[in-house]
């Protein structure tokens, strides 16, 4: 395949370049508009309880009491509580007047909401929206924000699902843009030092920018047919920069080597056939790893996988077609604007050759040391727990954080994270004495269930005696005429067959605690003989996590098998793919250990902008790290082993082949890794915890992979294996020859 590509490039370089420039030019307007059509909502797991729950609410309840947004107001020291309440009521009246706002519940006059006491002048209202879709919901939130005064003695903040969605979109775009500028700027400096020539250094950046823009444009088109997550935009930037620069670095470096011994035509052909094949094999292994993200039955994960695959594909395609075309047209001019007389890389080749000698003198020692170090880093991962960070997933002084701190100060942080119990009664309905007694018993059980702080139930009316409650609930008519009419309308369905009870825990429950909490609710229901659907944010999160991690083993098996087959065919070996999988897995678990220590246990959490550890790792991050790290680690594996394989085919001994390959790729691998680390590290400054966690995990993995694994463990293991590196059963070898996917 690479032979045909090489032939096409030298015959029609201008045509190929024109095609990609046209694609790039057309993509820019669409890429810039992607932020208007993406979403942050992770969606629901297939066949989840919350889907059934929401359907029943829409069918059975006139007033859903589903407050999507919380509005907080904090006054300065010069404003009294009375003044604050008067101003706040005017603001909430303006909000209530908006077309898509169905209800505003002010805590100062809303009997169904938990009371709070505070010495600080603070007000709070919950806003129920009734839009047609998510985009309309976000538009309403923007309208609400427009009504809030920017200046004055009172500061306003919004939180809740739609407000978080809006803020995440804005922050995601800002963080991606900042990381791109930072990553490109520092990468250019590194590339200039690596190549010692400005023209050569600029080419990898060209590949990265083109691949990012075209990938974002493709996502923009897809977003009109399927829901695309806003984090996909960050993934495209992250992978487009990292792999685009990486692959181009390998191609340009090989072309400059070939140019010393051949004319530009032969140099391009040799580069495309050798380095191009390395990029192709590497890219395919990365695509296989990223395909693991398509397996879980969750749209959020699948669209992230789709975004990653698109970015990876265009990085690879541009690197092996457009870049060789540019190199052919440039020829010797690729070395223009040199920064020094000495050829870059001369000293590093001597260093890596000496390093190879040191490793091959004591390969067992280096292997044992390297493996033990990775295992030690992996230990914290044994305690990893995953959960959604929700509103806590934003760091820094955002509106969301300001509002949530007020809710925490008021002791009602769980207000928007209830556990909902929708009880289905028999044909007698709610007002039958036996059903009222059953709901009363359930209410009593749930109130006593730790750590319940507040319970919304028709049988929970503080200050009203049980005897009086039973009198009010004698008939639907007496209930409607009673002081509890609003409570009944909120918690009892129009058909009287369903009762909606909402439990609000005092603290944010972790994965294990919420599991126990729900089990206790199920136990109470079973003892009372009641049938119910349990839902709410906690339950939805649990179902989503289960759907993800139940399919994760399938994704792992798929990636392992596909990688084994691909590398086995490429290098005519059983040992090389097996070694690669084992070492990649150790790198992966080491990265897991680091993110668990930092984000869950709180080690050095302040450096990540967190006050303390979260007590968990963001749910989807381990899956993303697996797919990306397993794929990108193969970059360096293929870069190094390709050169070892070339030297082996030329007749060099196994140790000579390892020495030759490390001397000629050590500088490229370390430079490529440095650039990739710069790109990934730039995203650590994101204000989104999920992106911070992902960035740290990827940064650690690439550092370990390039320094310890590829530059130490791979040479040591291959030196120990000797001729067994290239062993393949005869029948399998004949199949591999027919497929002809190797580096011959």
XYZ file of C-alpha atoms in Angstrom:
744
model
C 0.000 0.000 0.000
C 2.760 2.450 0.927
C 4.494 1.672 -2.380
C 1.419 2.850 -4.277
C 1.161 5.933 -2.072
C 4.850 6.723 -2.679
C 4.404 6.340 -6.429
C 1.333 8.580 -6.412
C 3.082 11.253 -4.327
C 6.086 11.618 -6.639
C 3.866 11.626 -9.747
C 1.202 14.095 -8.553
C 2.544 16.046 -5.554
C 0.764 19.312 -6.427
C -2.567 17.595 -7.006
C -2.383 15.784 -3.643
C -1.389 18.961 -1.829
C -4.149 20.942 -3.568
C -6.728 18.354 -2.478
C -5.754 18.632 1.190
C -5.492 22.428 1.082
C -8.987 22.561 -0.423
C -10.300 20.272 2.345
C -8.602 22.441 4.944
C -9.947 25.702 3.504
C -13.504 24.370 3.325
C -13.295 22.933 6.850
C -12.380 26.122 8.719
C -15.847 27.807 8.779
C -17.518 24.592 9.950
C -14.828 23.808 12.528
C -15.334 27.237 14.111
C -19.076 26.581 14.490
C -18.824 23.167 16.155
C -19.306 24.643 19.633
C -22.861 25.665 18.686
C -24.070 22.118 18.041
C -22.348 19.928 20.652
C -23.716 18.698 23.999
C -22.257 17.761 27.391
C -25.110 15.585 28.655
C -23.786 11.986 28.897
C -27.281 10.615 28.311
C -28.811 7.517 29.862
C -27.900 3.851 29.846
C -30.051 1.625 27.587
C -33.243 0.359 29.253
C -32.458 2.390 32.363
C -34.916 2.982 35.186
C -34.791 6.748 34.692
C -36.270 6.453 31.194
C -39.252 4.519 32.558
C -39.415 6.903 35.521
C -39.502 10.050 33.358
C -42.151 8.530 31.099
C -44.399 7.826 34.084
C -43.884 11.345 35.429
C -44.953 12.865 32.138
C -48.019 10.622 31.960
C -49.162 10.739 35.572
C -48.142 14.055 37.115
C -49.393 17.512 36.202
C -46.756 19.249 38.334
C -43.457 17.408 38.092
C -41.631 19.472 40.739
C -38.537 18.993 38.570
C -36.415 22.032 39.210
C -33.543 22.015 36.723
C -31.848 25.264 37.785
C -30.990 26.797 41.165
C -30.561 30.580 41.424
C -28.531 31.847 44.373
C -28.027 35.410 45.567
C -25.513 36.640 48.120
C -25.543 40.228 49.357
C -22.595 42.215 50.636
C -22.279 43.488 54.207
C -24.107 46.751 53.445
C -27.328 44.996 52.421
C -29.811 43.707 54.992
C -31.704 40.451 54.656
C -34.983 42.371 54.149
C -33.483 44.421 51.313
C -32.084 41.289 49.721
C -35.442 39.488 49.851
C -37.254 42.461 48.291
C -34.759 42.726 45.435
C -34.641 38.954 44.992
C -38.426 38.702 44.707
C -38.372 41.268 41.893
C -35.704 39.228 40.093
C -37.600 35.939 40.500
C -40.779 37.631 39.264
C -38.921 38.640 36.093
C -37.671 35.077 35.706
C -41.181 33.668 36.220
C -42.413 35.886 33.384
C -40.174 34.119 30.852
C -42.136 31.972 28.423
C -40.226 28.719 29.003
C -40.189 29.014 32.825
C -43.076 27.023 34.306
C -42.413 27.656 38.005
C -40.082 29.500 40.383
C -39.943 28.220 43.981
C -38.555 30.855 46.339
C -37.275 29.323 49.563
C -38.716 32.198 51.554
C -42.309 31.247 50.690
C -42.188 27.643 49.435
C -43.507 25.133 51.989
C -42.430 22.053 50.019
C -38.722 22.881 50.115
C -36.420 22.183 53.078
C -35.972 25.181 55.343
C -32.566 26.594 56.111
C -31.182 29.145 58.497
C -28.236 31.402 57.855
C -26.802 34.521 59.365
C -25.489 35.649 55.969
C -27.842 37.561 53.636
C -28.477 34.740 51.144
C -31.501 33.905 49.017
C -32.253 30.879 46.903
C -34.850 29.910 44.321
C -35.406 26.800 42.253
C -36.506 27.265 38.664
C -38.536 24.716 36.708
C -38.135 24.912 32.939
C -40.498 23.611 30.296
C -38.581 23.853 27.015
C -39.059 21.709 23.926
C -35.477 20.405 23.830
C -31.987 20.886 25.269
C -31.097 23.807 22.987
C -34.272 25.632 24.011
C -33.415 24.894 27.640
C -29.968 26.439 27.226
C -31.509 29.479 25.554
C -33.764 29.978 28.591
C -30.763 29.782 30.920
C -29.070 32.488 28.845
C -32.229 34.607 29.112
C -32.241 34.132 32.886
C -28.592 35.181 33.066
C -29.408 38.290 31.043
C -31.965 39.312 33.698
C -29.416 39.109 36.522
C -27.661 42.412 37.321
C -23.881 42.238 36.770
C -23.142 45.030 39.222
C -24.496 46.070 42.582
C -24.491 44.815 46.164
C -25.879 41.384 45.210
C -24.035 38.678 43.269
C -26.080 36.030 41.476
C -25.084 32.520 40.400
C -26.837 29.668 38.597
C -26.294 25.934 38.943
C -28.118 22.784 37.855
C -28.083 20.643 34.719
C -28.698 23.232 31.969
C -26.509 25.862 33.678
C -23.684 23.325 34.019
C -24.144 22.335 30.362
C -23.840 25.957 29.252
C -20.772 26.586 31.406
C -19.061 23.377 30.291
C -19.541 24.316 26.640
C -17.985 27.717 27.215
C -15.125 26.371 29.318
C -14.499 23.481 26.920
C -14.048 25.856 23.986
C -11.807 28.196 25.990
C -9.682 25.373 27.378
C -9.267 23.719 23.978
C -8.241 27.012 22.343
C -5.782 27.834 25.123
C -4.246 24.352 25.051
C -3.929 24.452 21.255
C -2.093 27.796 21.325
C 0.150 26.699 24.194
C 0.806 23.268 22.701
C 1.561 24.597 19.221
C 3.847 27.367 20.493
C 5.985 25.180 22.735
C 5.970 22.335 20.200
C 7.378 24.685 17.566
C 10.282 25.559 19.865
C 10.999 21.871 20.501
C 10.790 21.037 16.800
C 13.196 23.849 15.909
C 15.681 22.421 18.418
C 15.162 18.880 17.098
C 15.546 19.723 13.401
C 17.747 22.791 13.675
C 15.813 24.325 10.762
C 12.661 26.437 10.849
C 11.088 25.086 7.635
C 11.432 21.455 8.741
C 10.099 22.352 12.194
C 6.987 24.023 10.797
C 5.836 20.995 8.771
C 4.581 18.873 11.733
C 2.536 21.855 12.915
C 0.996 22.089 9.442
C -0.117 18.465 9.691
C -1.562 18.992 13.180
C -3.515 22.144 12.279
C -4.930 20.615 9.090
C -5.983 17.387 10.808
C -7.664 19.254 13.687
C -9.618 21.615 11.433
C -10.829 18.890 9.054
C -11.752 16.599 11.976
C -13.765 19.339 13.706
C -15.588 20.067 10.445
C -16.514 16.390 10.063
C -17.835 16.394 13.635
C -19.879 19.507 12.858
C -21.602 17.678 9.999
C -22.169 14.542 12.098
C -23.627 16.637 14.942
C -26.648 17.367 12.745
C -27.485 13.654 12.666
C -26.290 12.319 16.036
C -25.567 13.887 19.435
C -21.879 14.854 19.666
C -20.414 15.608 23.083
C -18.546 18.882 23.581
C -15.637 16.916 25.038
C -15.152 15.459 21.562
C -13.862 18.877 20.533
C -11.176 18.668 23.231
C -10.308 15.103 22.194
C -9.817 16.189 18.589
C -7.498 18.997 19.678
C -5.615 16.710 22.036
C -5.126 13.810 19.631
C -4.788 15.958 16.530
C -1.916 17.892 18.056
C -0.221 14.872 19.606
C -0.421 12.384 16.754
C -0.252 14.908 13.928
C 3.043 16.282 15.218
C 4.295 12.816 16.186
C 3.758 11.220 12.794
C 5.051 14.228 10.886
C 8.159 14.292 13.063
C 8.952 10.702 12.083
C 8.327 11.366 8.376
C 10.373 14.587 8.221
C 13.230 13.074 10.231
C 13.426 10.038 7.928
C 13.252 12.212 4.788
C 16.189 14.322 5.934
C 18.175 11.136 6.603
C 17.354 9.752 3.158
C 18.154 13.080 1.496
C 21.817 12.712 2.512
C 22.193 9.658 0.272
C 19.531 10.045 -2.451
C 17.849 12.641 -4.615
C 14.502 14.012 -3.452
C 12.495 11.488 -5.510
C 14.198 8.441 -3.990
C 14.192 10.095 -0.568
C 10.411 10.565 -0.695
C 9.845 7.007 -1.967
C 12.072 5.458 0.722
C 10.542 7.661 3.419
C 6.978 6.808 2.445
C 7.690 3.089 2.112
C 9.527 2.799 5.458
C 8.534 5.614 7.805
C 5.169 5.781 6.038
C 4.562 2.113 6.741
C 5.552 2.632 10.382
C 3.001 5.449 10.588
C 0.385 3.277 8.873
C 0.921 0.317 11.214
C 1.091 2.615 14.233
C -2.028 4.487 13.131
C -3.959 1.273 12.617
C -3.042 0.037 16.097
C -4.181 3.370 17.557
C -7.432 3.152 15.572
C -7.989 -0.371 16.897
C -7.469 0.829 20.463
C -9.794 3.807 19.951
C -12.408 1.460 18.448
C -12.772 0.111 22.002
C -14.728 3.295 22.743
C -17.391 2.256 20.218
C -18.204 -0.951 22.115
C -19.959 0.442 25.262
C -23.672 1.087 24.528
C -23.407 4.724 25.619
C -23.673 7.626 23.209
C -21.276 9.815 25.208
C -18.478 7.235 25.051
C -19.189 6.330 21.443
C -19.090 9.927 20.226
C -15.819 10.480 22.085
C -14.487 7.377 20.348
C -15.807 8.605 17.024
C -14.151 12.012 17.505
C -10.860 10.335 18.443
C -10.960 7.968 15.460
C -11.701 10.822 13.067
C -8.802 12.903 14.422
C -6.492 9.895 14.305
C -7.474 8.990 10.758
C -6.827 12.459 9.348
C -3.528 12.805 11.243
C -2.357 9.548 9.698
C -3.735 10.254 6.215
C -2.233 13.749 5.971
C 1.119 12.555 7.366
C 1.556 9.835 4.707
C 0.152 11.734 1.705
C 0.182 15.534 2.011
C 3.435 15.720 3.975
C 5.499 13.594 1.507
C 4.057 15.742 -1.290
C 5.304 18.893 0.464
C 8.696 17.282 1.086
C 8.979 16.329 -2.589
C 8.254 19.919 -3.624
C 10.693 21.317 -1.068
C 13.570 18.900 -1.578
C 16.753 20.357 -0.057
C 14.842 23.512 0.886
C 13.424 21.578 3.839
C 16.666 22.518 5.609
C 16.282 26.261 5.040
C 16.717 28.776 7.889
C 19.182 26.662 9.846
C 20.006 27.678 13.400
C 23.505 26.192 13.555
C 26.200 24.461 11.574
C 26.268 21.165 13.467
C 23.699 18.608 12.379
C 21.101 18.109 15.117
C 20.967 14.628 16.638
C 24.670 13.762 16.288
C 25.329 13.805 20.022
C 22.064 12.104 20.874
C 22.824 9.193 18.534
C 26.052 8.583 20.452
C 24.120 8.800 23.727
C 21.436 6.324 22.649
C 24.015 3.938 21.242
C 25.852 4.000 24.576
C 22.533 3.563 26.398
C 21.783 0.482 24.302
C 25.166 -0.976 25.230
C 24.515 -0.359 28.945
C 21.134 -2.042 28.758
C 22.357 -5.082 26.812
C 25.191 -5.679 29.292
C 22.656 -6.215 32.109
C 19.297 -6.870 30.430
C 17.886 -8.912 33.346
C 18.665 -6.150 35.865
C 17.086 -3.450 33.685
C 14.008 -5.620 33.039
C 13.429 -6.424 36.723
C 13.986 -2.812 37.785
C 11.654 -1.420 35.122
C 8.832 -3.880 35.774
C 9.025 -3.424 39.562
C 8.912 0.372 39.195
C 5.764 0.172 37.061
C 4.132 -2.267 39.503
C 4.853 0.056 42.464
C 3.223 2.981 40.639
C 0.231 0.751 39.886
C -0.529 -0.144 43.521
C -2.940 2.768 44.277
C -5.066 1.676 41.308
C -6.148 -1.380 43.331
C -8.304 0.997 45.411
C -9.745 2.942 42.477
C -13.422 3.859 42.653
C -15.243 5.637 39.851
C -18.071 8.154 40.091
C -19.454 11.278 38.432
C -18.082 14.556 39.727
C -21.171 16.455 38.592
C -21.052 20.096 39.649
C -17.799 19.375 41.500
C -16.266 18.637 38.121
C -15.453 22.311 37.626
C -12.559 24.027 39.374
C -11.788 27.713 39.746
C -14.144 30.632 40.255
C -16.990 29.623 37.975
C -20.656 30.535 38.466
C -21.386 26.870 39.114
C -18.858 26.661 41.947
C -20.087 29.905 43.530
C -23.675 28.619 43.543
C -22.701 25.196 44.882
C -20.660 26.701 47.713
C -23.755 28.621 48.782
C -25.827 25.421 48.727
C -23.143 23.675 50.809
C -23.066 26.561 53.285
C -26.840 26.247 53.656
C -26.594 22.497 54.237
C -28.685 21.651 51.174
C -25.971 20.623 48.717
C -27.969 17.516 47.772
C -31.002 19.537 46.710
C -30.567 18.622 43.036
C -29.372 15.056 43.686
C -32.354 13.277 45.161
C -33.181 9.588 45.275
C -36.665 9.297 43.773
C -39.060 6.500 44.675
C -42.134 6.197 42.447
C -44.521 3.796 44.213
C -47.120 2.010 42.115
C -50.257 1.262 44.136
C -53.060 -1.225 43.545
C -56.384 -0.408 41.898
C -57.717 1.107 45.164
C -55.401 4.060 44.708
C -53.680 6.333 47.188
C -56.734 7.303 49.236
C -57.530 3.775 50.387
C -56.657 3.453 54.117
C -54.370 0.437 53.567
C -52.330 2.294 50.959
C -52.100 5.418 53.082
C -50.795 3.301 55.971
C -48.240 1.642 53.668
C -46.990 5.012 52.354
C -46.891 6.327 55.926
C -44.722 3.366 57.000
C -42.447 3.798 53.997
C -42.104 7.517 54.751
C -41.165 6.729 58.353
C -38.550 4.180 57.209
C -36.994 6.572 54.698
C -36.862 9.443 57.204
C -34.920 7.204 59.597
C -32.610 5.984 56.855
C -29.196 7.631 57.221
C -28.110 10.004 55.792
C -31.544 11.313 54.697
C -31.790 15.021 55.406
C -35.178 15.869 53.952
C -38.045 13.830 52.542
C -40.739 15.035 50.160
C -43.726 12.734 50.664
C -47.495 13.188 51.017
C -47.181 11.637 54.493
C -44.382 13.969 55.594
C -45.963 17.252 56.685
C -44.074 18.742 59.641
C -46.438 20.230 62.221
C -49.431 18.158 61.084
C -50.484 15.246 63.295
C -50.914 11.816 61.695
C -54.586 11.698 62.711
C -55.203 14.960 60.902
C -53.264 13.701 57.865
C -55.542 10.678 57.614
C -58.582 12.938 57.817
C -57.272 15.178 55.018
C -56.619 12.096 52.891
C -60.034 10.537 53.419
C -61.043 11.426 49.837
C -59.457 13.212 46.851
C -61.883 16.091 47.424
C -60.926 16.567 51.077
C -57.222 16.459 50.148
C -57.703 19.126 47.449
C -59.506 21.382 49.936
C -56.900 20.898 52.698
C -53.766 22.971 53.440
C -51.809 20.083 51.911
C -53.289 20.511 48.424
C -49.981 21.636 46.903
C -48.141 18.735 48.536
C -50.698 16.253 47.199
C -50.585 17.717 43.691
C -46.790 17.366 43.717
C -46.510 13.852 45.130
C -49.697 11.983 44.129
C -50.496 11.273 40.466
C -53.679 12.434 38.781
C -54.850 8.798 38.566
C -54.041 8.256 42.301
C -52.113 5.117 41.334
C -48.622 6.546 41.860
C -46.900 8.286 44.776
C -43.657 10.154 44.230
C -41.334 10.273 47.229
C -38.036 12.177 47.036
C -35.228 11.551 49.554
C -32.428 14.125 49.848
C -29.236 12.791 51.514
C -27.306 15.206 53.742
C -24.012 14.518 51.964
C -22.918 13.610 48.472
C -22.917 9.815 48.526
C -20.031 7.880 47.004
C -20.426 4.761 44.825
C -20.466 2.236 47.688
C -22.599 4.403 50.013
C -25.312 5.042 47.433
C -25.468 1.327 46.651
C -26.145 0.541 50.321
C -28.649 3.393 50.558
C -30.684 2.092 47.615
C -30.507 -1.494 48.922
C -32.044 -0.296 52.204
C -34.870 1.432 50.303
C -35.541 -1.779 48.355
C -35.599 -3.714 51.629
C -38.231 -1.357 53.088
C -40.336 -1.656 49.939
C -40.150 -5.455 50.038
C -41.139 -5.609 53.717
C -44.176 -3.416 53.028
C -45.107 -5.322 49.871
C -44.834 -2.227 47.702
C -43.755 -2.036 44.062
C -41.691 0.971 43.042
C -39.309 2.384 40.463
C -36.212 3.910 42.076
C -34.518 6.615 40.079
C -32.856 10.016 40.288
C -29.350 11.260 39.491
C -27.606 8.756 41.759
C -29.410 5.791 40.232
C -28.910 7.100 36.712
C -25.176 7.456 37.397
C -25.016 3.898 38.725
C -26.795 2.476 35.682
C -24.537 4.458 33.336
C -21.414 3.233 35.127
C -22.632 -0.372 35.056
C -23.355 -0.182 31.326
C -19.851 1.192 30.722
C -17.870 -1.242 32.846
C -19.930 -4.307 31.953
C -18.802 -3.786 28.356
C -15.234 -2.729 29.237
C -13.852 -6.316 29.377
C -15.142 -6.897 25.832
C -13.330 -3.753 24.694
C -10.100 -4.902 26.351
C -10.272 -8.365 24.772
C -11.005 -6.841 21.353
C -8.027 -4.458 21.574
C -5.643 -7.144 22.843
C -6.599 -9.634 20.120
C -6.604 -7.109 17.276
C -3.273 -5.615 18.404
C -1.720 -9.059 18.723
C -2.791 -10.012 15.207
C -1.783 -6.703 13.617
C 1.685 -6.543 15.188
C 2.215 -10.258 14.627
C 1.575 -9.816 10.905
C 3.612 -6.614 10.712
C 6.747 -8.023 12.368
C 6.353 -11.767 11.633
C 6.530 -12.527 15.348
C 4.564 -13.908 18.287
C 6.824 -12.547 21.007
C 6.842 -8.889 19.897
C 3.038 -8.381 20.086
C 2.878 -10.336 23.373
C 5.658 -8.208 24.873
C 3.960 -5.044 23.616
C 0.630 -5.938 25.205
C 2.220 -6.790 28.583
C 4.365 -3.633 28.706
C 1.491 -1.429 27.530
C -0.710 -2.887 30.248
C 1.927 -2.108 32.889
C 2.196 1.471 31.583
C -1.569 1.743 31.707
C -1.915 0.482 35.282
C 0.898 2.823 36.393
C -1.050 5.774 34.943
C -4.165 4.498 36.750
C -2.193 4.383 39.977
C -1.075 8.008 39.641
C -4.540 9.433 38.882
C -6.019 7.393 41.746
C -3.416 8.755 44.159
C -3.950 12.363 43.047
C -7.680 12.697 42.354
C -9.131 10.014 44.635
C -6.702 9.992 47.566
C -5.779 13.670 47.321
C -1.986 13.408 46.971
C -0.792 16.783 45.628
C -4.452 17.622 44.873
C -3.771 21.336 45.425
C -1.479 21.305 42.387
C -4.507 20.241 40.338
C -6.620 23.132 41.658
C -8.546 20.905 44.094
C -8.985 21.560 47.800
C -8.827 17.824 48.531
C -9.203 14.465 46.839
C -12.579 13.715 45.290
C -12.721 10.233 46.823
C -13.079 8.745 43.342
C -11.886 8.984 39.741
C -14.193 10.433 37.093
C -16.232 7.523 35.687
C -15.251 7.560 32.023
C -11.577 8.541 32.413
C -10.089 5.020 32.931
C -11.771 3.835 29.727
C -10.510 6.835 27.760
C -6.994 6.418 29.128
C -7.015 2.726 28.201
C -7.975 3.420 24.584
C -5.668 6.400 24.069
C -2.622 5.127 25.981
C -2.808 1.650 24.508
C -2.984 3.153 21.065
C -0.377 5.883 21.418
C 2.079 3.606 23.194
C 2.155 1.593 19.998
C 3.520 4.656 18.192
C 6.865 4.316 19.900
C 6.724 0.527 19.827
C 6.293 0.561 16.061
C 8.846 3.352 15.549
C 11.503 1.422 17.491
C 10.714 -2.154 16.467
C 10.383 -1.141 12.803
C 14.011 -0.027 12.814
C 15.069 -3.174 14.700
C 13.209 -5.253 12.112
C 14.842 -3.351 9.237
C 18.310 -3.911 10.734
C 17.500 -7.585 11.361
C 16.453 -8.043 7.712
C 19.734 -6.414 6.646
C 21.638 -9.194 8.426
C 22.628 -7.479 11.668
C 22.747 -9.578 14.856
C 19.953 -9.110 17.378
C 22.075 -6.935 19.698
C 23.445 -4.912 16.777
C 19.911 -4.396 15.469
C 18.735 -3.149 18.859
C 21.741 -0.816 19.149
C 21.252 0.532 15.633
C 17.516 1.100 16.124
C 17.843 2.824 19.493
C 20.631 5.075 18.183
C 18.533 6.136 15.183
C 15.104 6.394 16.860
C 15.969 7.358 20.450
C 16.117 11.050 19.549
C 12.912 10.883 17.498
C 11.024 8.954 20.179
C 12.175 11.221 23.014
C 11.422 14.355 20.960
C 8.015 13.037 19.904
C 7.253 12.056 23.500
C 8.314 15.488 24.751
C 5.943 17.157 22.296
C 3.131 14.781 23.210
C 3.731 15.451 26.920
C 3.632 19.209 26.221
C 0.321 18.820 24.376
C -1.242 16.637 27.073
C 0.143 18.729 29.923
C -1.392 21.865 28.397
C -4.817 20.378 29.142
C -3.993 19.997 32.852
C -4.820 23.702 33.127
C -8.404 22.928 32.117
C -11.086 23.842 34.658
C -12.905 20.542 33.978
C -11.854 17.775 36.393
C -12.433 15.039 33.808
C -10.018 16.710 31.369
C -7.479 17.357 34.161
C -7.582 13.698 35.161
C -7.290 12.503 31.583
C -4.439 14.931 30.926
C -2.445 13.798 33.967
C -2.971 10.114 33.159
C -1.873 10.554 29.551
C 1.119 12.702 30.512
C 2.368 10.142 33.040
C 1.780 7.251 30.626
C 3.697 8.878 27.764
C 6.632 9.846 30.023
C 6.874 6.278 31.326
C 6.384 4.769 27.898
C 9.047 6.827 26.134
C 11.677 6.795 28.884
C 11.300 3.520 30.742
C 9.392 1.184 28.440
C 10.533 1.883 24.850
C 14.027 3.150 25.687
C 14.831 0.598 28.394
C 12.471 -2.359 28.760
C 11.912 -3.049 25.055
C 15.663 -3.177 24.213
C 16.326 -5.262 27.342
C 13.576 -7.805 26.626
C 14.441 -8.068 22.919
C 18.108 -8.541 23.800
C 17.155 -11.383 26.140
C 14.809 -12.977 23.592
C 17.380 -13.012 20.774
C 16.269 -15.115 17.812
C 12.907 -15.835 19.479
C 11.886 -12.253 18.655
C 11.300 -13.360 15.073
C 9.830 -16.812 15.622
C 6.495 -17.538 13.980
C 4.938 -20.974 13.293
C 5.439 -21.935 9.643
C 1.751 -22.103 8.823
C 1.141 -18.657 10.362
C 4.275 -17.310 8.639
C 2.979 -18.430 5.241
C -0.335 -16.661 5.897
C 1.553 -13.507 6.915
C 3.596 -13.670 3.711
C 0.449 -13.872 1.592
C -1.128 -10.934 3.405
C 2.164 -9.015 3.006
C 1.550 -6.513 5.798
C 5.100 -6.573 7.087
C 8.008 -4.168 6.838
C 9.665 -5.909 3.941
